[in-house]
CSV table of C-alpha atoms in Angstrom, one decimal:
chain,number,residue,atom,x,y,z
A,21,MET,CA,82.5,121.0,124.5
A,22,ALA,CA,81.9,124.5,123.2
A,23,SER,CA,80.8,125.6,126.7
A,24,HIS,CA,84.0,124.8,128.4
A,25,LYS,CA,87.3,126.7,128.4
A,26,LEU,CA,90.0,125.2,126.3
A,27,LEU,CA,92.9,123.7,128.4
A,28,VAL,CA,95.4,122.9,125.6
A,29,THR,CA,96.5,125.7,123.2
A,30,PRO,CA,97.3,124.9,119.5
A,31,PRO,CA,100.9,123.4,119.4
A,32,LYS,CA,103.4,126.1,117.9
A,33,ALA,CA,105.0,123.5,115.9
A,34,LEU,CA,101.8,122.9,114.0
A,35,LEU,CA,101.3,126.5,113.2
A,36,LYS,CA,104.6,126.3,111.0
A,37,PRO,CA,104.6,124.9,107.6
A,38,LEU,CA,105.6,121.2,107.2
A,39,SER,CA,109.3,120.7,106.3
A,40,ILE,CA,110.7,117.4,104.7
A,41,PRO,CA,114.4,117.2,104.1
A,42,ASN,CA,115.6,116.4,100.7
A,43,ARG,CA,117.2,112.9,101.4
A,44,LEU,CA,118.2,110.1,99.5
A,45,LEU,CA,116.9,106.8,101.2
A,46,LEU,CA,119.3,103.9,100.8
A,47,GLY,CA,118.2,102.0,104.0
A,48,PRO,CA,116.3,98.7,103.6
A,49,GLY,CA,113.1,100.5,103.0
A,50,PRO,CA,111.1,102.6,102.5
A,51,SER,CA,112.9,104.3,99.6
A,52,ASN,CA,112.5,107.3,97.3
A,53,LEU,CA,109.3,107.1,95.3
A,54,ALA,CA,109.1,107.5,91.5
A,55,PRO,CA,107.3,110.8,90.5
A,56,ARG,CA,104.2,108.9,89.2
A,57,ILE,CA,103.8,107.2,92.7
A,58,MET,CA,104.0,110.5,94.5
A,59,ALA,CA,101.6,112.2,92.3
A,60,ALA,CA,99.2,109.4,92.9
A,61,GLY,CA,99.3,110.4,96.5
A,62,GLY,CA,97.9,113.7,95.7
A,63,LEU,CA,94.7,112.7,93.7
A,64,GLN,CA,91.2,113.3,95.0
A,65,MET,CA,89.6,111.1,97.6
A,66,ILE,CA,86.8,108.8,96.7
A,67,GLY,CA,84.6,106.6,98.5
A,68,PRO,CA,86.2,103.3,99.9
A,69,MET,CA,83.1,101.4,98.8
A,70,SER,CA,82.3,103.1,95.6
A,71,LYS,CA,82.4,101.2,92.2
A,72,ASP,CA,85.3,103.2,91.1
A,73,MET,CA,87.4,102.1,94.2
A,74,TYR,CA,86.3,98.5,93.7
A,75,GLN,CA,87.8,98.8,90.2
A,76,ILE,CA,91.1,100.2,91.5
A,77,MET,CA,91.2,97.3,94.1
A,78,ASP,CA,90.5,94.7,91.3
A,79,GLU,CA,93.4,96.1,89.3
A,80,ILE,CA,95.6,96.0,92.3
A,81,LYS,CA,94.8,92.4,92.8
A,82,GLU,CA,95.7,91.6,89.2
A,83,GLY,CA,99.0,93.4,89.8
A,84,ILE,CA,99.8,91.5,92.8
A,85,GLN,CA,99.0,88.3,91.0
A,86,TYR,CA,101.5,89.2,88.2
A,87,VAL,CA,104.3,90.3,90.8
A,88,PHE,CA,103.8,87.0,92.8
A,89,GLN,CA,103.4,85.0,89.6
A,90,THR,CA,100.2,83.4,90.9
A,91,ARG,CA,96.7,82.7,89.8
A,92,ASN,CA,95.4,82.2,93.4
A,93,PRO,CA,92.0,84.1,93.6
A,94,LEU,CA,92.7,84.8,97.3
A,95,THR,CA,95.2,87.5,96.6
A,96,LEU,CA,94.7,90.9,98.3
A,97,VAL,CA,96.1,93.9,100.2
A,98,ILE,CA,96.3,94.1,104.0
A,99,SER,CA,95.8,97.6,105.4
A,100,GLY,CA,98.9,97.4,107.4
A,101,SER,CA,102.8,97.2,107.0
A,102,GLY,CA,104.4,93.8,106.1
A,103,HIS,CA,104.4,92.8,109.7
A,104,CYS,CA,100.6,93.1,109.6
A,105,ALA,CA,100.6,90.6,106.6
A,106,LEU,CA,102.8,88.2,108.5
A,107,GLU,CA,100.3,88.4,111.4
A,108,ALA,CA,97.5,87.7,109.0
A,109,ALA,CA,99.1,84.7,107.6
A,110,LEU,CA,99.6,83.1,110.9
A,111,VAL,CA,96.4,84.1,112.9
A,112,ASN,CA,94.3,82.7,110.0
A,113,VAL,CA,96.2,79.2,109.7
A,114,LEU,CA,97.5,78.4,113.0
A,115,GLU,CA,95.2,77.4,116.0
A,116,PRO,CA,96.1,76.6,119.7
A,117,GLY,CA,98.0,73.3,119.9
A,118,ASP,CA,99.0,73.3,116.2
A,119,SER,CA,102.7,72.3,115.6
A,120,PHE,CA,104.4,75.2,113.9
A,121,LEU,CA,108.0,75.0,112.4
A,122,VAL,CA,109.8,78.1,112.0
A,123,GLY,CA,113.3,79.0,110.5
A,124,ALA,CA,114.4,81.7,112.8
A,125,ASN,CA,117.6,83.1,111.3
A,126,GLY,CA,116.7,86.9,111.4
A,127,ILE,CA,114.1,89.1,113.0
A,128,TRP,CA,111.1,88.0,110.7
A,129,GLY,CA,111.6,84.4,111.9
A,130,GLN,CA,111.9,85.4,115.5
A,131,ARG,CA,108.6,87.5,115.4
A,132,ALA,CA,106.9,84.4,113.6
A,133,VAL,CA,107.9,82.5,116.7
A,134,ASP,CA,106.7,85.1,119.0
A,135,ILE,CA,103.2,85.3,117.2
A,136,GLY,CA,102.9,81.5,117.1
A,137,GLU,CA,103.3,81.4,120.9
A,138,ARG,CA,100.7,84.0,121.4
A,139,ILE,CA,98.4,82.1,119.4
A,140,GLY,CA,99.2,79.0,121.5
A,141,ALA,CA,100.7,77.0,118.7
A,142,ARG,CA,103.5,74.5,119.6
A,143,VAL,CA,106.5,76.3,118.1
A,144,HIS,CA,109.6,74.7,117.1
A,145,PRO,CA,112.2,77.3,116.0
A,146,MET,CA,115.2,76.1,113.9
A,147,THR,CA,117.4,78.8,115.3
A,148,LYS,CA,120.5,80.0,113.4
A,149,ASP,CA,122.8,82.8,113.9
A,150,PRO,CA,122.4,86.1,111.8
A,151,GLY,CA,123.5,85.4,108.3
A,152,GLY,CA,122.7,81.6,108.3
A,153,HIS,CA,120.4,79.8,105.8
A,154,TYR,CA,118.6,76.3,105.7
A,155,THR,CA,119.5,73.4,103.7
A,156,LEU,CA,116.8,71.0,102.3
A,157,GLN,CA,118.0,68.4,104.6
A,158,GLU,CA,117.6,70.4,107.8
A,159,VAL,CA,114.0,71.4,106.8
A,160,GLU,CA,113.1,67.9,105.9
A,161,GLU,CA,114.5,66.8,109.4
A,162,GLY,CA,112.3,69.3,110.9
A,163,LEU,CA,109.2,68.4,109.1
A,164,ALA,CA,109.7,64.8,109.9
A,165,GLN,CA,110.4,65.4,113.5
A,166,HIS,CA,107.6,67.9,114.2
A,167,LYS,CA,104.9,67.1,111.5
A,168,PRO,CA,104.0,70.9,111.6
A,169,VAL,CA,100.6,72.4,110.2
A,170,LEU,CA,102.7,75.1,108.9
A,171,LEU,CA,106.4,75.8,107.9
A,172,PHE,CA,107.7,79.3,107.9
A,173,LEU,CA,110.8,80.4,106.0
A,174,THR,CA,111.8,84.0,105.3
A,175,HIS,CA,112.8,84.2,101.7
A,176,GLY,CA,114.3,87.7,101.7
A,177,GLU,CA,115.7,88.4,105.4
A,178,SER,CA,116.1,92.2,105.3
A,179,SER,CA,117.6,92.2,108.7
A,180,THR,CA,120.6,90.1,107.6
A,181,GLY,CA,120.7,90.5,103.9
A,182,VAL,CA,120.2,86.7,103.3
A,183,LEU,CA,118.3,85.2,100.3
A,184,GLN,CA,116.9,81.9,101.5
A,185,PRO,CA,117.4,79.6,98.5
A,186,LEU,CA,114.5,77.4,97.4
A,187,ASP,CA,115.9,75.8,94.1
A,188,GLY,CA,116.2,72.1,94.8
A,189,PHE,CA,113.6,72.2,97.4
A,190,GLY,CA,111.1,70.0,95.3
A,191,GLU,CA,107.7,70.1,96.7
A,192,LEU,CA,108.8,72.5,99.3
A,193,CYS,CA,109.0,75.0,96.6
A,194,HIS,CA,105.2,75.2,96.3
A,195,ILE,CA,104.5,78.3,98.6
A,196,ASP,CA,100.9,78.3,100.0
A,197,ILE,CA,101.2,81.7,101.6
A,198,LEU,CA,103.2,84.6,100.2
A,199,TYR,CA,103.5,88.0,101.6
A,200,SER,CA,105.6,91.2,101.4
A,201,GLY,CA,105.3,94.7,102.6
A,202,SER,CA,104.6,97.3,99.9
A,203,GLN,CA,107.8,99.2,100.7
A,204,LYS,CA,109.8,96.0,99.9
A,205,ALA,CA,108.4,94.6,97.0
A,206,LEU,CA,107.1,97.3,95.1
A,207,ASN,CA,108.9,100.7,95.9
A,208,ALA,CA,105.5,102.0,97.3
A,209,PRO,CA,104.8,104.0,100.4
A,210,PRO,CA,104.9,101.8,103.6
A,211,GLY,CA,101.7,100.9,105.4
A,212,THR,CA,100.1,98.5,103.1
A,213,SER,CA,101.1,94.8,102.3
A,214,LEU,CA,100.5,92.1,99.8
A,215,ILE,CA,99.4,88.6,100.3
A,216,SER,CA,98.3,85.4,98.5
A,217,PHE,CA,96.9,82.2,99.6
A,218,SER,CA,96.8,79.0,97.8
A,219,ASP,CA,93.7,76.9,97.6
A,220,LYS,CA,95.2,74.5,100.0
A,221,ALA,CA,95.7,77.2,102.5
A,222,LYS,CA,92.2,78.7,101.9
A,223,LYS,CA,90.6,75.1,102.8
A,224,LYS,CA,92.7,75.0,105.8
A,225,MET,CA,91.5,78.5,107.0
A,226,TYR,CA,87.8,77.9,105.9
A,227,SER,CA,87.7,74.6,107.9
A,228,ARG,CA,89.1,76.1,111.2
A,229,ARG,CA,87.7,74.7,114.6
A,230,THR,CA,88.1,78.2,116.0
A,231,LYS,CA,87.8,81.8,114.9
A,232,PRO,CA,91.0,83.7,114.4
A,233,PHE,CA,92.0,85.8,117.2
A,234,SER,CA,91.9,89.0,115.1
A,235,PHE,CA,88.6,90.3,113.6
A,236,TYR,CA,90.7,92.8,111.7
A,237,LEU,CA,92.8,90.2,109.9
A,238,ASP,CA,90.1,87.7,109.5
A,239,ILE,CA,90.6,86.5,106.0
A,240,LYS,CA,87.1,85.4,105.4
A,241,TRP,CA,86.2,89.1,106.0
A,242,LEU,CA,88.9,90.5,103.8
A,243,ALA,CA,88.5,88.1,101.1
A,244,ASN,CA,84.7,89.3,100.7
A,245,PHE,CA,85.8,93.0,101.0
A,246,TRP,CA,88.5,92.5,98.2
A,247,GLY,CA,86.1,90.6,95.9
A,248,CYS,CA,87.8,87.3,96.2
A,249,ASP,CA,84.9,85.2,96.9
A,250,HIS,CA,82.3,86.2,94.2
A,251,GLN,CA,79.8,87.5,96.9
A,252,PRO,CA,78.4,90.9,97.3
A,253,ARG,CA,81.0,92.9,99.1
A,254,MET,CA,80.4,94.1,102.6
A,255,TYR,CA,82.0,96.7,104.7
A,256,HIS,CA,84.9,95.4,107.0
A,257,HIS,CA,87.2,98.5,107.7
A,258,THR,CA,87.9,101.8,105.9
A,259,ILE,CA,90.9,101.2,103.6
A,260,PRO,CA,93.7,103.4,103.1
A,261,VAL,CA,92.2,105.1,99.8
A,262,ILE,CA,95.2,107.2,99.0
A,263,SER,CA,97.8,104.7,99.9
A,264,LEU,CA,96.2,102.3,97.4
A,265,TYR,CA,96.3,104.9,94.6
A,266,SER,CA,100.2,104.9,95.1
A,267,LEU,CA,100.1,101.0,95.5
A,268,ARG,CA,98.3,100.6,92.1
A,269,GLU,CA,100.7,103.0,90.4
A,270,SER,CA,103.7,101.1,91.8
A,271,LEU,CA,102.2,97.9,90.3
A,272,ALA,CA,101.7,99.7,87.1
A,273,LEU,CA,105.2,100.8,86.9
A,274,ILE,CA,106.5,97.2,87.4
A,275,ALA,CA,104.0,96.0,84.8
A,276,GLU,CA,105.2,98.3,82.2
A,277,GLN,CA,109.0,97.7,83.0
A,278,GLY,CA,108.4,93.7,83.1
A,279,LEU,CA,109.3,91.7,86.0
A,280,GLU,CA,112.4,90.1,84.4
A,281,ASN,CA,113.8,93.6,83.6
A,282,SER,CA,113.2,94.6,87.3
A,283,TRP,CA,115.0,91.5,88.7
A,284,ARG,CA,117.8,92.2,86.1
A,285,GLN,CA,118.1,96.0,87.2
A,286,HIS,CA,118.4,95.0,90.8
A,287,ARG,CA,120.9,92.3,90.4
A,288,GLU,CA,123.0,94.5,88.3
A,289,ALA,CA,123.0,97.4,90.7
A,290,ALA,CA,123.6,95.0,93.7
A,291,ALA,CA,126.6,93.5,92.1
A,292,TYR,CA,128.1,97.1,91.3
A,293,LEU,CA,127.4,97.9,94.9
A,294,HIS,CA,129.3,94.8,96.3
A,295,GLY,CA,132.3,95.5,94.1
A,296,ARG,CA,132.4,99.4,95.2
A,297,LEU,CA,132.2,98.3,98.8
A,298,GLN,CA,135.0,95.7,98.5
A,299,ALA,CA,137.1,98.2,97.0
A,300,LEU,CA,136.9,100.3,100.1
A,301,GLY,CA,138.1,97.5,102.0
A,302,LEU,CA,134.6,96.6,103.5
A,303,GLN,CA,133.6,93.1,104.1
A,304,LEU,CA,130.2,91.8,102.8
A,305,PHE,CA,128.4,90.0,105.8
A,306,VAL,CA,127.0,87.3,103.6
A,307,LYS,CA,129.9,85.5,102.2
A,308,ASP,CA,128.4,83.4,99.7
A,309,PRO,CA,127.2,85.5,96.6
A,310,ALA,CA,124.4,83.2,95.8
A,311,LEU,CA,122.8,83.9,99.2
A,312,ARG,CA,122.8,87.7,99.0
A,313,LEU,CA,119.7,89.7,98.5
A,314,PRO,CA,119.8,91.9,95.5
A,315,THR,CA,117.8,94.6,97.2
A,316,VAL,CA,119.4,94.8,100.8
A,317,THR,CA,123.0,94.4,101.2
A,318,THR,CA,124.7,93.9,104.5
A,319,VAL,CA,128.1,95.1,105.5
A,320,ALA,CA,130.0,93.9,108.4
A,321,VAL,CA,130.6,96.8,110.6
A,322,PRO,CA,134.3,97.7,110.1
A,323,ALA,CA,136.8,96.9,113.2
A,324,GLY,CA,137.1,99.6,115.7
A,325,TYR,CA,134.1,101.7,114.3
A,326,ASP,CA,130.8,102.4,116.2
A,327,TRP,CA,128.1,101.7,113.4
A,328,ARG,CA,126.1,104.6,114.7
A,329,ASP,CA,129.0,107.1,113.9
A,330,ILE,CA,129.0,105.8,110.2
A,331,VAL,CA,125.3,106.0,109.9
A,332,SER,CA,125.2,109.5,111.3
A,333,TYR,CA,128.2,110.7,109.4
A,334,VAL,CA,126.6,109.7,106.1
A,335,MET,CA,123.2,111.2,107.1
A,336,ASP,CA,124.7,114.6,108.4
A,337,HIS,CA,127.2,115.1,105.7
A,338,PHE,CA,125.6,113.7,102.5
A,339,ASP,CA,122.0,113.5,103.3
A,340,ILE,CA,122.0,109.8,102.6
A,341,GLU,CA,120.1,107.4,104.9
A,342,ILE,CA,121.4,103.9,105.6
A,343,MET,CA,120.7,101.8,108.6
A,344,GLY,CA,122.3,99.4,111.0
A,345,GLY,CA,121.2,96.0,111.8
A,346,LEU,CA,117.8,95.0,113.1
A,347,GLY,CA,117.0,92.4,115.8
A,348,PRO,CA,119.9,89.7,116.0
A,349,SER,CA,122.0,91.7,113.6
A,350,THR,CA,122.0,94.9,115.6
A,351,GLY,CA,125.6,96.1,116.0
A,352,LYS,CA,126.9,93.5,113.5
A,353,VAL,CA,126.0,95.2,110.1
A,354,LEU,CA,125.2,98.4,108.1
A,355,ARG,CA,122.2,97.7,105.7
A,356,ILE,CA,122.1,99.6,102.3
A,357,GLY,CA,119.1,99.1,100.3
A,358,LEU,CA,118.7,99.6,96.4
A,359,LEU,CA,114.9,99.4,95.9
A,360,GLY,CA,113.0,100.2,92.8
A,361,CYS,CA,113.8,103.5,91.2
A,362,ASN,CA,116.9,103.8,93.7
A,363,ALA,CA,118.5,100.9,92.2
A,364,THR,CA,120.9,102.9,90.0
A,365,ARG,CA,124.7,103.0,89.6
A,366,GLU,CA,124.6,106.7,90.3
A,367,ASN,CA,123.2,106.1,93.8
A,368,VAL,CA,125.8,103.3,94.4
A,369,ASP,CA,128.6,105.8,93.6
A,370,ARG,CA,127.0,108.4,96.1
A,371,VAL,CA,126.6,106.1,99.0
A,372,THR,CA,130.1,104.5,98.5
A,373,GLU,CA,131.7,107.9,98.3
A,374,ALA,CA,129.8,108.8,101.5
A,375,LEU,CA,131.1,105.6,103.2
A,376,ARG,CA,134.6,106.4,102.1
A,377,ALA,CA,134.5,109.9,103.8
A,378,ALA,CA,132.9,108.3,107.0
A,379,LEU,CA,135.8,105.8,107.3
A,380,GLN,CA,138.2,108.6,106.9
A,381,HIS,CA,136.5,111.0,109.5
A,382,CYS,CA,134.6,108.7,112.1
A,383,PRO,CA,136.4,108.0,115.3
A,384,LYS,CA,138.2,104.6,115.4
A,385,LYS,CA,139.2,102.8,118.5
A,386,LYS,CA,142.7,101.6,118.8
A,387,LEU,CA,142.6,97.7,118.8
């Protein structure tokens, strides 16, 4: 290469200092990070297969078991976003021809349907409009009719703000595979995800007739690399070392605060937000308070307004990021997230005052 004349000159933009706006992130994630988590991202790199890194990985596994409240040995991190963990769950369990029952009441259920079809499973969607949830009777009828290998339900549907109730579901409350993106569950940087498999799920995965379609997401390899099978660890892929530092610190902060205190913080902040929004005359998209996510609140787009005008006004005039809908909720809702250190009354006051100004200044169509 050195003997050839360069055809592309250095980009001018890259010769300038990196500039990041000072913005309050109150969308459905990612959110602003605690100083300790940001500081972890600036620590020195170490080898991804060093004993020191293995120690950090083991501490992360214990932290996930605490957050998920499980003793499942097969608990680990996927080097990819929450969607990557969704794919890991499905490609390792489902095989071509398997029956797959999916609650499709938002974008994550829709994507589970898509992935199941790509695998070649016989997919049976239980489709509902955005904002809907499933009753025990509906799920039992689907199970009886289709006899699926796997049932998929989204517990926290961030595209619609719905919290799928599981109380009273009996045996169905026993979750065999649980996953979340790090930006949602832990107020950590996006790009990693958490997943845990029960012994029943492990038995199904380890007795497959066919190999999983993805080598990168093959749980047998990942379980070994994360030290879940008590065998010598072998290289699988180069893990995101710096991101795992931050993930470890986010788990440490939750462990220090305590899960119950964290839950209380988010419930109280969300209740305060709901009251402030309703005082502005805005309508919450999820009518039943028991079905509302405590981390992501969906607001029905007020009549006559374009949701994009509201989102842009709040960003341009207040440096606050909120978002519109996603997938089937696009155009129907505004999404406001209170995650981790952002779940405070002060931030609720800031975003509701920004929304008040937006409603006063954004153009409104005559009905």
